[in-house]
Amino acid sequence: EHTSRRDEGLWEKIEARYKEMILEKGGEKLSKLDDDCDNFSRKFRETDSPTLSKEELLSVVEWKFLKGKPRYALMNHLKSNGSKLVEESSSDAFKKSTERDISGAITSLCELKGVGPATASAILSLHSPDLFAFMDDEIIECLFDGKRAYTLKIYLEVNSKCFAISQQLGKNWSPRRVGRALWTAARIFALTGEDPISEIKQSTEAENKKTKVKKNDVSDDGVSTVQRRVSKRRKVQG
């Protein structure tokens, strides 16, 4: 395969620092919310007909705000959703997710006030991590070649790339896990200037040379794209 076992090890090395970067970004409060999200994910996957409660919705959004950029103006809209509507919309979205209807699942959750594709992706990544990555700002910057925005079209493109990378890395990987690794890499770079993605890029190039694979003979697994984004961000910040 285009991505070697060594590449997978490098991705694992980056993702292993996820909880560390969560603690650095938002302290104990964000760490607890992140653990809560992991618990929601287990509950969703262990329940036959899962739904999201209004309380869980607000917890996921608070986690999203602390992990990225807070948009507290949305909170009043989010709180105005009735509990029954939240449960019905989430139930519909989760059913569409099990049918692998990515666009339909996102759209169902976006019927709730204050919920856009980014928040919907956060929820769905907990229910179906094998299909959905969370659309962090850092993920858009890494994988989308254009101005950052939070549209369904951009999410579908970014999520597709996370899915492709997960397929290259192997059965232990999912779009959600790829997204976590990319967010972690971006946080490491922002804090230390260390560029963990470059190590993956170098390993990929070395593997291609060793197996004499021509660039035009393989599809882009997203690593090259990620490295270009990181390099661009370095120029802007430097």
Short mmCIF file of C-alpha atoms in Angstrom, two decimals, residues 17-238:
data_model
loop_
_atom_site.label_atom_id
_atom_site.label_comp_id
_atom_site.label_asym_id
_atom_site.label_seq_id
_atom_site.Cartn_x
_atom_site.Cartn_y
_atom_site.Cartn_z
CA ARG A 17 -0.32 13.27 22.29
CA TYR A 18 -3.99 14.20 21.71
CA LYS A 19 -5.01 14.17 25.40
CA GLU A 20 -1.87 16.13 26.27
CA MET A 21 -2.78 18.81 23.73
CA ILE A 22 -6.39 18.85 24.96
CA LEU A 23 -5.18 19.53 28.50
CA GLU A 24 -2.82 22.24 27.26
CA LYS A 25 -5.56 23.90 25.20
CA GLY A 26 -8.37 23.98 27.75
CA GLY A 27 -7.15 22.62 31.06
CA GLU A 28 -9.13 20.23 33.24
CA LYS A 29 -12.46 21.59 32.02
CA LEU A 30 -11.80 20.67 28.39
CA SER A 31 -10.23 17.36 29.43
CA LYS A 32 -13.42 16.42 31.29
CA LEU A 33 -15.62 17.48 28.36
CA ASP A 34 -13.43 15.43 26.01
CA ASP A 35 -13.86 12.40 28.27
CA ASP A 36 -17.62 13.07 28.31
CA CYS A 37 -17.65 13.02 24.51
CA ASP A 38 -15.83 9.67 24.54
CA ASN A 39 -18.52 8.36 26.90
CA PHE A 40 -21.29 9.68 24.62
CA SER A 41 -19.61 7.88 21.72
CA ARG A 42 -19.58 4.56 23.58
CA LYS A 43 -23.22 5.02 24.59
CA PHE A 44 -24.32 5.78 21.03
CA ARG A 45 -22.55 2.72 19.65
CA GLU A 46 -23.79 0.38 22.38
CA THR A 47 -27.46 1.45 22.10
CA ASP A 48 -29.82 0.00 19.51
CA SER A 49 -31.71 3.23 18.80
CA PRO A 50 -29.54 6.03 20.21
CA THR A 51 -30.61 9.64 20.56
CA LEU A 52 -28.85 12.81 21.68
CA SER A 53 -30.33 14.64 24.64
CA LYS A 54 -30.44 18.42 24.82
CA GLU A 55 -27.98 18.32 27.72
CA GLU A 56 -25.57 16.21 25.65
CA LEU A 57 -25.94 18.60 22.71
CA LEU A 58 -24.93 21.54 24.90
CA SER A 59 -21.99 19.56 26.32
CA VAL A 60 -20.71 18.71 22.84
CA VAL A 61 -21.01 22.34 21.78
CA GLU A 62 -19.16 23.54 24.90
CA TRP A 63 -16.41 21.00 24.11
CA LYS A 64 -16.30 22.30 20.54
CA PHE A 65 -16.01 25.92 21.70
CA LEU A 66 -13.20 25.21 24.15
CA LYS A 67 -11.33 23.03 21.66
CA GLY A 68 -11.58 25.64 18.91
CA LYS A 69 -12.99 29.14 18.76
CA PRO A 70 -15.95 29.96 21.01
CA ARG A 71 -19.05 31.32 19.32
CA TYR A 72 -21.17 31.98 22.37
CA ALA A 73 -23.68 34.01 20.40
CA LEU A 74 -25.00 30.65 19.18
CA MET A 75 -25.77 29.42 22.69
CA ASN A 76 -29.12 31.17 22.96
CA HIS A 77 -30.19 29.58 19.66
CA LEU A 78 -29.00 26.16 20.81
CA LYS A 79 -30.78 26.45 24.15
CA SER A 80 -34.03 27.41 22.40
CA ASN A 81 -34.30 23.91 20.88
CA GLY A 82 -36.86 21.75 22.65
CA SER A 83 -35.65 18.48 24.16
CA LYS A 84 -38.03 16.43 22.01
CA LEU A 85 -36.83 18.13 18.82
CA VAL A 86 -33.19 17.45 19.70
CA GLU A 87 -33.96 13.77 20.29
CA GLU A 88 -36.02 13.45 17.08
CA SER A 89 -33.45 15.21 14.89
CA SER A 90 -30.57 13.20 16.33
CA SER A 91 -32.47 9.94 15.96
CA ASP A 92 -33.13 10.73 12.29
CA ALA A 93 -29.50 11.72 11.75
CA PHE A 94 -28.19 8.55 13.40
CA LYS A 95 -30.47 6.38 11.27
CA LYS A 96 -29.19 8.07 8.11
CA SER A 97 -25.66 7.58 9.39
CA THR A 98 -26.21 3.82 9.67
CA GLU A 99 -27.38 3.95 6.04
CA ARG A 100 -24.10 5.73 5.18
CA ASP A 101 -26.02 8.83 4.10
CA ILE A 102 -23.41 11.35 5.20
CA SER A 103 -25.02 14.40 3.65
CA GLY A 104 -28.50 13.45 4.87
CA ALA A 105 -27.29 12.88 8.43
CA ILE A 106 -25.60 16.29 8.56
CA THR A 107 -28.71 17.95 7.12
CA SER A 108 -30.98 16.34 9.72
CA LEU A 109 -28.98 17.79 12.60
CA CYS A 110 -28.77 21.19 10.90
CA GLU A 111 -32.54 21.47 11.35
CA LEU A 112 -31.78 22.39 14.96
CA LYS A 113 -31.28 26.08 15.72
CA GLY A 114 -27.64 27.03 16.09
CA VAL A 115 -26.39 23.77 14.56
CA GLY A 116 -24.34 23.95 11.37
CA PRO A 117 -22.25 21.34 9.53
CA ALA A 118 -19.31 21.71 11.96
CA THR A 119 -21.40 21.03 15.08
CA ALA A 120 -23.31 18.29 13.26
CA SER A 121 -20.00 16.65 12.31
CA ALA A 122 -18.88 16.76 15.96
CA ILE A 123 -21.99 14.85 17.01
CA LEU A 124 -21.89 12.37 14.14
CA SER A 125 -18.20 11.64 14.64
CA LEU A 126 -19.17 10.33 18.08
CA HIS A 127 -21.95 8.14 16.68
CA SER A 128 -20.14 6.89 13.56
CA PRO A 129 -16.39 7.54 13.83
CA ASP A 130 -15.84 5.21 10.87
CA LEU A 131 -17.72 7.66 8.61
CA PHE A 132 -17.37 11.13 10.12
CA ALA A 133 -14.46 13.33 11.13
CA PHE A 134 -15.10 16.44 13.20
CA MET A 135 -14.61 19.60 11.14
CA ASP A 136 -12.11 21.39 13.36
CA ASP A 137 -10.71 24.65 11.97
CA GLU A 138 -7.30 22.99 11.82
CA ILE A 139 -8.66 20.15 9.69
CA ILE A 140 -10.11 22.58 7.15
CA GLU A 141 -6.81 24.47 6.99
CA CYS A 142 -4.91 21.22 6.46
CA LEU A 143 -7.15 19.59 3.87
CA PHE A 144 -9.16 22.28 2.08
CA ASP A 145 -7.55 24.29 -0.70
CA GLY A 146 -9.48 27.51 -0.35
CA LYS A 147 -10.91 30.01 2.11
CA ARG A 148 -12.09 28.40 5.32
CA ALA A 149 -15.86 28.18 5.65
CA TYR A 150 -18.30 25.89 7.41
CA THR A 151 -20.47 24.67 4.55
CA LEU A 152 -21.74 21.19 3.83
CA LYS A 153 -19.82 21.15 0.54
CA ILE A 154 -16.50 21.89 2.27
CA TYR A 155 -17.24 19.37 5.01
CA LEU A 156 -17.94 16.61 2.51
CA GLU A 157 -14.62 17.30 0.76
CA VAL A 158 -12.60 17.41 3.98
CA ASN A 159 -14.34 14.35 5.42
CA SER A 160 -13.69 12.43 2.20
CA LYS A 161 -9.97 13.14 2.54
CA CYS A 162 -9.96 12.01 6.17
CA PHE A 163 -11.71 8.83 5.10
CA ALA A 164 -9.14 8.24 2.33
CA ILE A 165 -6.25 8.68 4.77
CA SER A 166 -7.88 6.30 7.24
CA GLN A 167 -8.23 3.69 4.50
CA GLN A 168 -4.55 4.05 3.66
CA LEU A 169 -3.51 3.73 7.31
CA GLY A 170 -5.44 0.53 7.91
CA LYS A 171 -8.32 -1.04 9.82
CA ASN A 172 -7.45 0.56 13.16
CA TRP A 173 -8.00 4.03 11.73
CA SER A 174 -11.16 6.04 11.12
CA PRO A 175 -11.95 9.54 9.83
CA ARG A 176 -12.50 10.66 13.43
CA ARG A 177 -9.10 9.34 14.48
CA VAL A 178 -7.37 10.93 11.49
CA GLY A 179 -8.99 14.25 12.40
CA ARG A 180 -7.77 13.94 15.99
CA ALA A 181 -4.23 13.30 14.78
CA LEU A 182 -4.30 16.30 12.43
CA TRP A 183 -5.67 18.58 15.17
CA THR A 184 -2.93 17.33 17.50
CA ALA A 185 -0.25 17.95 14.87
CA ALA A 186 -1.52 21.50 14.36
CA ARG A 187 -1.47 22.16 18.12
CA ILE A 188 2.07 20.78 18.45
CA PHE A 189 3.18 23.02 15.58
CA ALA A 190 1.48 26.09 17.08
CA LEU A 191 3.06 25.52 20.48
CA THR A 192 6.57 24.36 19.62
CA GLY A 193 7.20 24.99 15.92
CA GLU A 194 7.82 21.25 15.65
CA ASP A 195 6.33 19.91 12.43
CA PRO A 196 5.26 16.28 12.99
CA ILE A 197 3.60 16.07 9.58
CA SER A 198 6.93 16.58 7.81
CA GLU A 199 8.20 13.31 9.30
CA ILE A 200 5.21 11.51 7.77
CA LYS A 201 5.86 13.20 4.45
CA GLN A 202 9.54 12.21 4.48
CA SER A 203 8.66 8.63 5.33
CA THR A 204 6.12 8.48 2.51
CA GLU A 205 8.63 9.78 -0.02
CA ALA A 206 11.27 7.30 1.18
CA GLU A 207 8.80 4.42 0.89
CA ASN A 208 7.87 5.48 -2.65
CA LYS A 209 11.52 5.57 -3.70
CA LYS A 210 12.20 2.19 -2.13
CA THR A 211 9.30 0.59 -3.99
CA LYS A 212 9.97 2.65 -7.13
CA VAL A 213 6.46 4.03 -7.21
CA LYS A 214 6.03 6.95 -9.58
CA LYS A 215 4.11 9.94 -8.29
CA ASN A 216 1.58 9.75 -11.12
CA ASP A 217 0.92 6.07 -10.41
CA VAL A 218 -0.62 6.64 -6.98
CA SER A 219 -3.48 8.70 -5.66
CA ASP A 220 -2.88 11.49 -3.16
CA ASP A 221 -3.50 10.02 0.30
CA GLY A 222 -3.76 13.47 1.85
CA VAL A 223 -0.28 13.53 3.37
CA SER A 224 1.15 15.76 0.65
CA THR A 225 -1.80 18.10 1.00
CA VAL A 226 -1.36 18.29 4.77
CA GLN A 227 2.32 19.08 4.43
CA ARG A 228 1.61 21.92 1.97
CA ARG A 229 -0.93 23.43 4.38
CA VAL A 230 1.48 23.23 7.32
CA SER A 231 4.23 24.84 5.26
CA LYS A 232 1.87 27.62 4.22
CA ARG A 233 0.86 28.27 7.84
CA ARG A 234 4.53 28.43 8.82
CA LYS A 235 5.15 31.14 6.23
CA VAL A 236 2.17 33.14 7.45
CA GLN A 237 3.13 32.81 11.12
CA GLY A 238 6.86 33.33 10.49
#
